[in-house]
CSV table of C-alpha atoms in Angstrom, one decimal:
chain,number,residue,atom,x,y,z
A,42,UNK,CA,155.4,89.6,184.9
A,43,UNK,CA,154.8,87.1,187.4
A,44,UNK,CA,157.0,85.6,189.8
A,45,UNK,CA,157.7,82.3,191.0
A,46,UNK,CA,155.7,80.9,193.5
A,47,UNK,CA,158.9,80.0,196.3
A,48,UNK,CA,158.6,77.4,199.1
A,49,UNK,CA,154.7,77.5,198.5
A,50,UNK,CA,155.0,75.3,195.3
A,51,UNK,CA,158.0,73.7,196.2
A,52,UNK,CA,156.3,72.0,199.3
A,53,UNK,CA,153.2,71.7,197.6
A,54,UNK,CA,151.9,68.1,195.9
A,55,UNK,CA,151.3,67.9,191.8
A,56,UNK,CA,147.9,69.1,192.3
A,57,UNK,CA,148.9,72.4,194.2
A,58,UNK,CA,151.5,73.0,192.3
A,59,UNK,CA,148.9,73.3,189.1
A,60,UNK,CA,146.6,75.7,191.3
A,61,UNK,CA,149.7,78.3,191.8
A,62,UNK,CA,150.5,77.7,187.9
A,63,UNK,CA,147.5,79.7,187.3
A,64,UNK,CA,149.1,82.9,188.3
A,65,UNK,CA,150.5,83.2,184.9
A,66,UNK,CA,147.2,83.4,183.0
A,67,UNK,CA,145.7,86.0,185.6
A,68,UNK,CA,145.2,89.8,184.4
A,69,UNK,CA,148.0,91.2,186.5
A,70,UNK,CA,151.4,90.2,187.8
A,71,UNK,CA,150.8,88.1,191.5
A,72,UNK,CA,154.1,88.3,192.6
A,73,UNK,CA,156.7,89.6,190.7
A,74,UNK,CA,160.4,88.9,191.1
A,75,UNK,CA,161.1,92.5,191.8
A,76,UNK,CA,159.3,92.5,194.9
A,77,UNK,CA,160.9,91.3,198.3
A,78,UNK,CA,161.5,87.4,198.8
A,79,UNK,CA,158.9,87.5,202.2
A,80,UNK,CA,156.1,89.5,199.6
A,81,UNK,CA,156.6,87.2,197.1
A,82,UNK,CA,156.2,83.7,199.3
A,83,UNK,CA,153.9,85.4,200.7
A,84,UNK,CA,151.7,87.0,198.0
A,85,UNK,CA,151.8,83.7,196.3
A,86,UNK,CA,150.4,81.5,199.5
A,87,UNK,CA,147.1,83.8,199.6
A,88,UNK,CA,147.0,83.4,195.8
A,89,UNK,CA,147.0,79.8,196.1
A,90,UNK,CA,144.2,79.9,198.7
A,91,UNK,CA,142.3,81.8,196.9
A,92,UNK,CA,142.7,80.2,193.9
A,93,UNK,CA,141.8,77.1,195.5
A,94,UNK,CA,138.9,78.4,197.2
A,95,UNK,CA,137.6,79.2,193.9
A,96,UNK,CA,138.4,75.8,191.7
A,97,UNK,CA,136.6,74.4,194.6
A,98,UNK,CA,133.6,76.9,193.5
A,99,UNK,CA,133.7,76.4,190.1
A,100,UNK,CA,134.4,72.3,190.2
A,101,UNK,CA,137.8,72.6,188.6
A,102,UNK,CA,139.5,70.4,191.3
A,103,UNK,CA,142.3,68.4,189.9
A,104,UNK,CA,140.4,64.7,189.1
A,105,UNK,CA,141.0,62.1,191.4
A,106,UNK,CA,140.2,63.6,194.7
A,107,UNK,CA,143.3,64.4,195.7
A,108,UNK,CA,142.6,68.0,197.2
A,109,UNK,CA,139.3,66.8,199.3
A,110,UNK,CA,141.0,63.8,200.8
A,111,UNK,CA,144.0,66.2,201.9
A,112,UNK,CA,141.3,68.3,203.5
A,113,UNK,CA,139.4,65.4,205.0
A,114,UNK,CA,137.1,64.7,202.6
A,115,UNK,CA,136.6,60.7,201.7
A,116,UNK,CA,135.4,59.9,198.1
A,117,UNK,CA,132.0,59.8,198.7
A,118,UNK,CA,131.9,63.5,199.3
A,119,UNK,CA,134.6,64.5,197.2
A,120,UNK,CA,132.5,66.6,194.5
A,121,UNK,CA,130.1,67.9,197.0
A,122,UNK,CA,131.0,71.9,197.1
A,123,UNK,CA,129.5,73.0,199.9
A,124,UNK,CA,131.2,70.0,202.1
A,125,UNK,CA,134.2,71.0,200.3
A,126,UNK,CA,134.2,74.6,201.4
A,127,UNK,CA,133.3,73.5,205.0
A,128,UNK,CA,136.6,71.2,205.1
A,129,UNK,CA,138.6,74.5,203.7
A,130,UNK,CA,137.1,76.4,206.5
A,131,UNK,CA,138.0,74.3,209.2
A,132,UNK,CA,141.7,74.0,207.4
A,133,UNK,CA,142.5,77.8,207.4
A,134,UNK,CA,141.0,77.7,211.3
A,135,UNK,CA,143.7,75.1,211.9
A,136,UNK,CA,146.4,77.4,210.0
A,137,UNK,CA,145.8,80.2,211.9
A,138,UNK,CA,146.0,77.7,214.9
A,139,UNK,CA,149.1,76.2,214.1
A,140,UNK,CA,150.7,80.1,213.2
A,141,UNK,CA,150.3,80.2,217.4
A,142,UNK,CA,151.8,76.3,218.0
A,143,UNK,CA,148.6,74.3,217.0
A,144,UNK,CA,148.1,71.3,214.8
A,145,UNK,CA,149.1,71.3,211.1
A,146,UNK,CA,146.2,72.2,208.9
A,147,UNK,CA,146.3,69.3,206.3
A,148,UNK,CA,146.4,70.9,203.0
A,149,UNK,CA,149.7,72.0,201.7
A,150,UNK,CA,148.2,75.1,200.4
A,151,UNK,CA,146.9,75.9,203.7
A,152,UNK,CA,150.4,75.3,205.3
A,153,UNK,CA,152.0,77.6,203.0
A,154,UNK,CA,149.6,80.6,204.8
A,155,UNK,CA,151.0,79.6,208.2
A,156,UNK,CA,154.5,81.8,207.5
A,157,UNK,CA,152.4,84.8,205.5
A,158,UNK,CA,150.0,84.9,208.7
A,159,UNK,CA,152.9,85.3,211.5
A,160,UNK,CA,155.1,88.1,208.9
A,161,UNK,CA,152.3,89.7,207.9
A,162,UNK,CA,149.9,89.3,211.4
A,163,UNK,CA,147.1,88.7,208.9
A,164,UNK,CA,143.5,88.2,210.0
A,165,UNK,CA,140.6,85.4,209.3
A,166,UNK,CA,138.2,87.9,208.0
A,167,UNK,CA,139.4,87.9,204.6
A,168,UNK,CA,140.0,84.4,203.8
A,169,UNK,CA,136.8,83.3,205.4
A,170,UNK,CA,135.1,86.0,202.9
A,171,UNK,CA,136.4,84.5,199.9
A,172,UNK,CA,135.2,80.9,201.0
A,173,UNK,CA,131.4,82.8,201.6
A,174,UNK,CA,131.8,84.4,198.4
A,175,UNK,CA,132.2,80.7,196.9
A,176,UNK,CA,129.5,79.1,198.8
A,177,UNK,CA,127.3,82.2,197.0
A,178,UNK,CA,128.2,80.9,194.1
A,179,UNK,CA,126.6,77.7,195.1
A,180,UNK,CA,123.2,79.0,195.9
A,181,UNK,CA,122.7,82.3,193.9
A,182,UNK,CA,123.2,81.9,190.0
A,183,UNK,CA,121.6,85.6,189.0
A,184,UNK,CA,122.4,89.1,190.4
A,185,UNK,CA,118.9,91.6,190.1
A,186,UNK,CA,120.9,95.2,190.2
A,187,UNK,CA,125.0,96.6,189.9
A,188,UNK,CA,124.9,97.2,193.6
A,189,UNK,CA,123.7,93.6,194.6
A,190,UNK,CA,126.8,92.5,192.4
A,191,UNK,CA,128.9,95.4,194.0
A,192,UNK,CA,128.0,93.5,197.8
A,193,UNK,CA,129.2,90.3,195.9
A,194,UNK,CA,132.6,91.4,195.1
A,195,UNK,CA,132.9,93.0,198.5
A,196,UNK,CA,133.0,89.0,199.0
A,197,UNK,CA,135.0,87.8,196.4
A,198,UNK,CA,137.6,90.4,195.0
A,199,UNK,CA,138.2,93.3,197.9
A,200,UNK,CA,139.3,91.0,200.3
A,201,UNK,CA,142.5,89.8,198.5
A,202,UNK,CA,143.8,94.0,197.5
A,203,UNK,CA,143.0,94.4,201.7
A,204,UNK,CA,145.2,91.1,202.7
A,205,UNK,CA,148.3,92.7,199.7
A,206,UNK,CA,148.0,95.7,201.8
A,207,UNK,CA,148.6,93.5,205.3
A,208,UNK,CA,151.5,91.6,203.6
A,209,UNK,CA,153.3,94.8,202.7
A,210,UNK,CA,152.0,96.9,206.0
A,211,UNK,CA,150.6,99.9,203.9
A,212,UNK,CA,146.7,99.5,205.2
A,213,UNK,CA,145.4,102.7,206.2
A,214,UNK,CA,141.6,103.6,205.7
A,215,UNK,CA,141.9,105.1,202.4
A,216,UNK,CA,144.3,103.1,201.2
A,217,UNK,CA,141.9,100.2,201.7
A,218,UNK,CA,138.9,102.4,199.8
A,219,UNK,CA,141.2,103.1,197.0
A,220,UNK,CA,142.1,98.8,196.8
A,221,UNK,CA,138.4,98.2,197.2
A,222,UNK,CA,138.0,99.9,194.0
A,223,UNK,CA,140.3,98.7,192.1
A,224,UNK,CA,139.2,94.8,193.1
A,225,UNK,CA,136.0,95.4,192.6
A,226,UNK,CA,137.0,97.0,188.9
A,227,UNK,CA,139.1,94.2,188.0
A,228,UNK,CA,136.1,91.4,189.3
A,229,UNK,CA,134.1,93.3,187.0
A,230,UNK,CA,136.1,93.4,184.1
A,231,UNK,CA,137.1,89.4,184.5
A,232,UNK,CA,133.5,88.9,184.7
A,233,UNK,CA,133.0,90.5,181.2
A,234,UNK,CA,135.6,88.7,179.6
A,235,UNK,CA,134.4,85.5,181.0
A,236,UNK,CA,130.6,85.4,180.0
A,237,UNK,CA,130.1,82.4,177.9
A,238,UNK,CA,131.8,80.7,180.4
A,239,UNK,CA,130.1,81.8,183.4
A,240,UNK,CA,127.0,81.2,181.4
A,241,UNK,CA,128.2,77.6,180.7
A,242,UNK,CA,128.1,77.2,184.9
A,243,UNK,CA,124.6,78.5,184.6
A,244,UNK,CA,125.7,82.5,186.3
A,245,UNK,CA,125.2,85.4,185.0
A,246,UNK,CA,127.1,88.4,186.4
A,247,UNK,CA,125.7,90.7,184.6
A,248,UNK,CA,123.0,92.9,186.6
A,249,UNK,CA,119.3,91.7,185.3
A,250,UNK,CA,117.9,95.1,185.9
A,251,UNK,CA,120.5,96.4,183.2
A,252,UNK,CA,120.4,93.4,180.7
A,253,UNK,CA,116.6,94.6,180.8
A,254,UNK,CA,117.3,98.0,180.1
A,255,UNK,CA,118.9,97.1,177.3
A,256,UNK,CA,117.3,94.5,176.1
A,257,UNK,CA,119.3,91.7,176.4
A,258,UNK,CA,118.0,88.3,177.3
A,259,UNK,CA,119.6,85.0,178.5
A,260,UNK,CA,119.5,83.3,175.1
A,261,UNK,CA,121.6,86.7,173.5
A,262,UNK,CA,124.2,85.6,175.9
A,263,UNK,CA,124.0,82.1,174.3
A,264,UNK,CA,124.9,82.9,170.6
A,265,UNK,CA,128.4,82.9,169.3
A,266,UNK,CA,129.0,86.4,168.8
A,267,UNK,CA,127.3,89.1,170.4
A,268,UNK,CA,124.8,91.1,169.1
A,269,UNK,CA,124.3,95.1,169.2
A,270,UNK,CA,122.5,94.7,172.7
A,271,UNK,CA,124.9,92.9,174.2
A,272,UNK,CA,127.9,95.0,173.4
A,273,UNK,CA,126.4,98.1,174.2
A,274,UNK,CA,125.6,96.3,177.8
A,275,UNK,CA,129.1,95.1,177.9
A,276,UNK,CA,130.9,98.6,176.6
A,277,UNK,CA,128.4,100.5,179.2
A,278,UNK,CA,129.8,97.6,182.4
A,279,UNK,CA,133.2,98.0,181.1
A,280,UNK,CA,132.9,102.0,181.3
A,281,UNK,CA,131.9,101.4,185.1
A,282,UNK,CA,135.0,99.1,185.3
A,283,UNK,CA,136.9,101.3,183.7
A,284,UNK,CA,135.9,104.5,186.3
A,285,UNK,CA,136.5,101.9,189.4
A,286,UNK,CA,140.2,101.6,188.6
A,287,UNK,CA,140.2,105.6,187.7
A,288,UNK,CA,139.4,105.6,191.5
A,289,UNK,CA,141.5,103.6,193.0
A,290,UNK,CA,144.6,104.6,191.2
A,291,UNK,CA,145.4,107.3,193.6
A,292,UNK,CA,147.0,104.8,195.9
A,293,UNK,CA,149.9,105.1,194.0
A,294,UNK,CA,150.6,108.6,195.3
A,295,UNK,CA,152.9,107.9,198.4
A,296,UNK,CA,153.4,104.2,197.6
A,297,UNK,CA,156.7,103.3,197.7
A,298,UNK,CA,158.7,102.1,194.9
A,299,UNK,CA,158.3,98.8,194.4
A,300,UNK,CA,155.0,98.3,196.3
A,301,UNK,CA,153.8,101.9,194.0
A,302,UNK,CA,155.2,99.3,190.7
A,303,UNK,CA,152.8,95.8,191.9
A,304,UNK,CA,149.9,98.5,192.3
A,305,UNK,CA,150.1,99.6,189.2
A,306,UNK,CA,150.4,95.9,187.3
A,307,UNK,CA,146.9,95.4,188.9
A,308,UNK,CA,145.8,98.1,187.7
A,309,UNK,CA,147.6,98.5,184.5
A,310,UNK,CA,146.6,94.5,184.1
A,311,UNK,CA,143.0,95.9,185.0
A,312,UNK,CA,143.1,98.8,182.4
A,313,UNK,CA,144.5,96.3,179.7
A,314,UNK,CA,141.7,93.8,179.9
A,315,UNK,CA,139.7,96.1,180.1
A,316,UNK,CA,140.8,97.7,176.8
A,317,UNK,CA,141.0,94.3,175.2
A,318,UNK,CA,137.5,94.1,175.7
A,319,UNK,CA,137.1,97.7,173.7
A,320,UNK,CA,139.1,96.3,170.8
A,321,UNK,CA,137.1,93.1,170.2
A,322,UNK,CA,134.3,95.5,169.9
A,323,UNK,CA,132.6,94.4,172.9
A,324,UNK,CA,132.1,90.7,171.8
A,325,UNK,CA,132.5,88.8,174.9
A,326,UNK,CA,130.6,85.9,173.7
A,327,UNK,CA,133.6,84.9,170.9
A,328,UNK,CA,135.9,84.0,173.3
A,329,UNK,CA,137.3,85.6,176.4
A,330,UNK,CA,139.2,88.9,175.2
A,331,UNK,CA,143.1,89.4,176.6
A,332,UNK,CA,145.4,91.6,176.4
A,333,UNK,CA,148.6,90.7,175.0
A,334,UNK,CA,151.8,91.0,176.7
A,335,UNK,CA,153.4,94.4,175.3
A,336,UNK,CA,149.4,95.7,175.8
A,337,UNK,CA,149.9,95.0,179.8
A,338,UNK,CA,153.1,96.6,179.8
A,339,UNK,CA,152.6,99.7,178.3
A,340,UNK,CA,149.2,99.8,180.9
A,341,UNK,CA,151.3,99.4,183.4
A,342,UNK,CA,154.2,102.0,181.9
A,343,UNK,CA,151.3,104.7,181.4
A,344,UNK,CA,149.8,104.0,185.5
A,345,UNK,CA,153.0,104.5,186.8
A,346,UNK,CA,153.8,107.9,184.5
A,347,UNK,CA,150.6,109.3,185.5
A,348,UNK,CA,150.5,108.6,188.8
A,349,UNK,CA,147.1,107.3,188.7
């Protein structure tokens, strides 16, 4: 369901071109081929941002140092994350210079922005939320209640639906509720499926106050497979997922067509994963649950027959 990536890869070094290669494992379609040429290049530069923002986060920088000395960075700082995240900073400053006849930001995948800013007249905000959601990542590891995780995805999932809805020049206020939901729905659901993982980084998404409520601790999350506890926590998370992309779906109404059709792959995607976690029977902790191709498509197929 995924698109090619355009003049964004093709510019790009080895080591950008494997961060936009990661569009194909996501849980919904970044820029399918059906959608304008402009969307598409577009769509795919502030993937690739975002996606490097977060390898950046999580340490999953191509080896070598390649991606810190293109922002700046000289070997000696090159695995520091928070000096990593500054650099990005100042690179998307310079992009959004150079989109008014400034200096080249150094990163390819930061160049590639510099066309998707001027189309699309996009704003700092969002790009500069994403790098402050990584940095959070640095400093917090635990999240105490659902709505201090809720103000955590307003950081590191809502802004990417709000800049798809600057690319394609559909923002309106509830437009941008209804994308806000469904981000925050699909950060939650990724966050279920990705558990052990996050676990293995030492983070826990999972709200405190409700692993206590239902009795889960730390070293439940540990095992192999996941006990009683933890499924009911995780079927009770992925409900809540579940009712956020109920409330953004909406936005289809009055989308046009093929704008109405990339809504509904993130949502279907969303509604998939989220269903792939059902079938495992809630066992996150076996290995990340996904839904299989011919699962996301008939998500998607049933979005767009309903409407919402």
């Amino acid at each position: 369901m995924t698109g090619g990536a355009g003049p964004a890869s093709d510019a790009a070094d080895p080591a950008s071109s494997a961060v936009l290669a990661k569009a194909a494992h996501e849980n919904f379609p970044v820029a399918p081929r059906f959608l304008p040429r402009a969307w598409r290049d577009d769509l795919m530069a502030v993937y690739g941002f975002a996606r490097l923002v977060d390898d950046i986060g999580d340490g999953d920088l191509a080896p070598g140092g390649a991606d810190a000395a293109l922002l700046g960075i000289g070997p000696e700082a090159a695995e520091d994350r928070l000096v990593l995240l500054d650099a990005l900073e100042a690179d998307l400053r310079r992009a959004f210079g150079s989109a008014r006849g400034g200096p080249s930001p150094g990163h390819p995948l930061l160049r590639a922005l510099i066309p998707a800013v001027r189309r699309g007249g996009l704003t700092p905000e969002p790009f500069l939320a994403l790098i402050e959601a990584n940095r959070l990542d640095q400093r917090k590891t635990r999240y105490a209640t659902y709505e201090e995780l809720l103000g955590y995805c307003e950081l590191s999932a809502n802004p990417v639906g709000r800049l798809v809805l600057a690319i394609t020049g559909t923002a309106s206020p509830e437009r941008i509720r209804r994308s806000d939901a469904v981000c925050t729905g699909l950060q939650l659901v990724e966050h279920l499926q990705d558990v052990a993982e996050d676990l293995a980084r030492d983070r826990i998404y999972l709200p405190a106050d409700a692993m206590a409520r239902f009795l889960v601790s730390e070293s439940d999350l540990a095992a192999p497979t996941a006990n009683a506890s933890v499924r009911t926590l995780v079927a009770v998370l992925t409900d809540r997922a579940r009712r956020l992309l109920d409330e953004g779906a909406p936005m289809l109404s009055g989308t046009p067509g093929r704008l109405r059709l990339l809504l509904a792959g993130f949502i279907g995607g969303g509604r998939a994963a989220a269903e792939a976690i059902a079938d495992a029977e809630y066992d996150v902790l076996a290995g990340p649950p996904t839904a299989s191709r011919s699962a996301l498509l008939r998500a998607v197929a049933t979005t767009l027959r309903r409407g919402t």
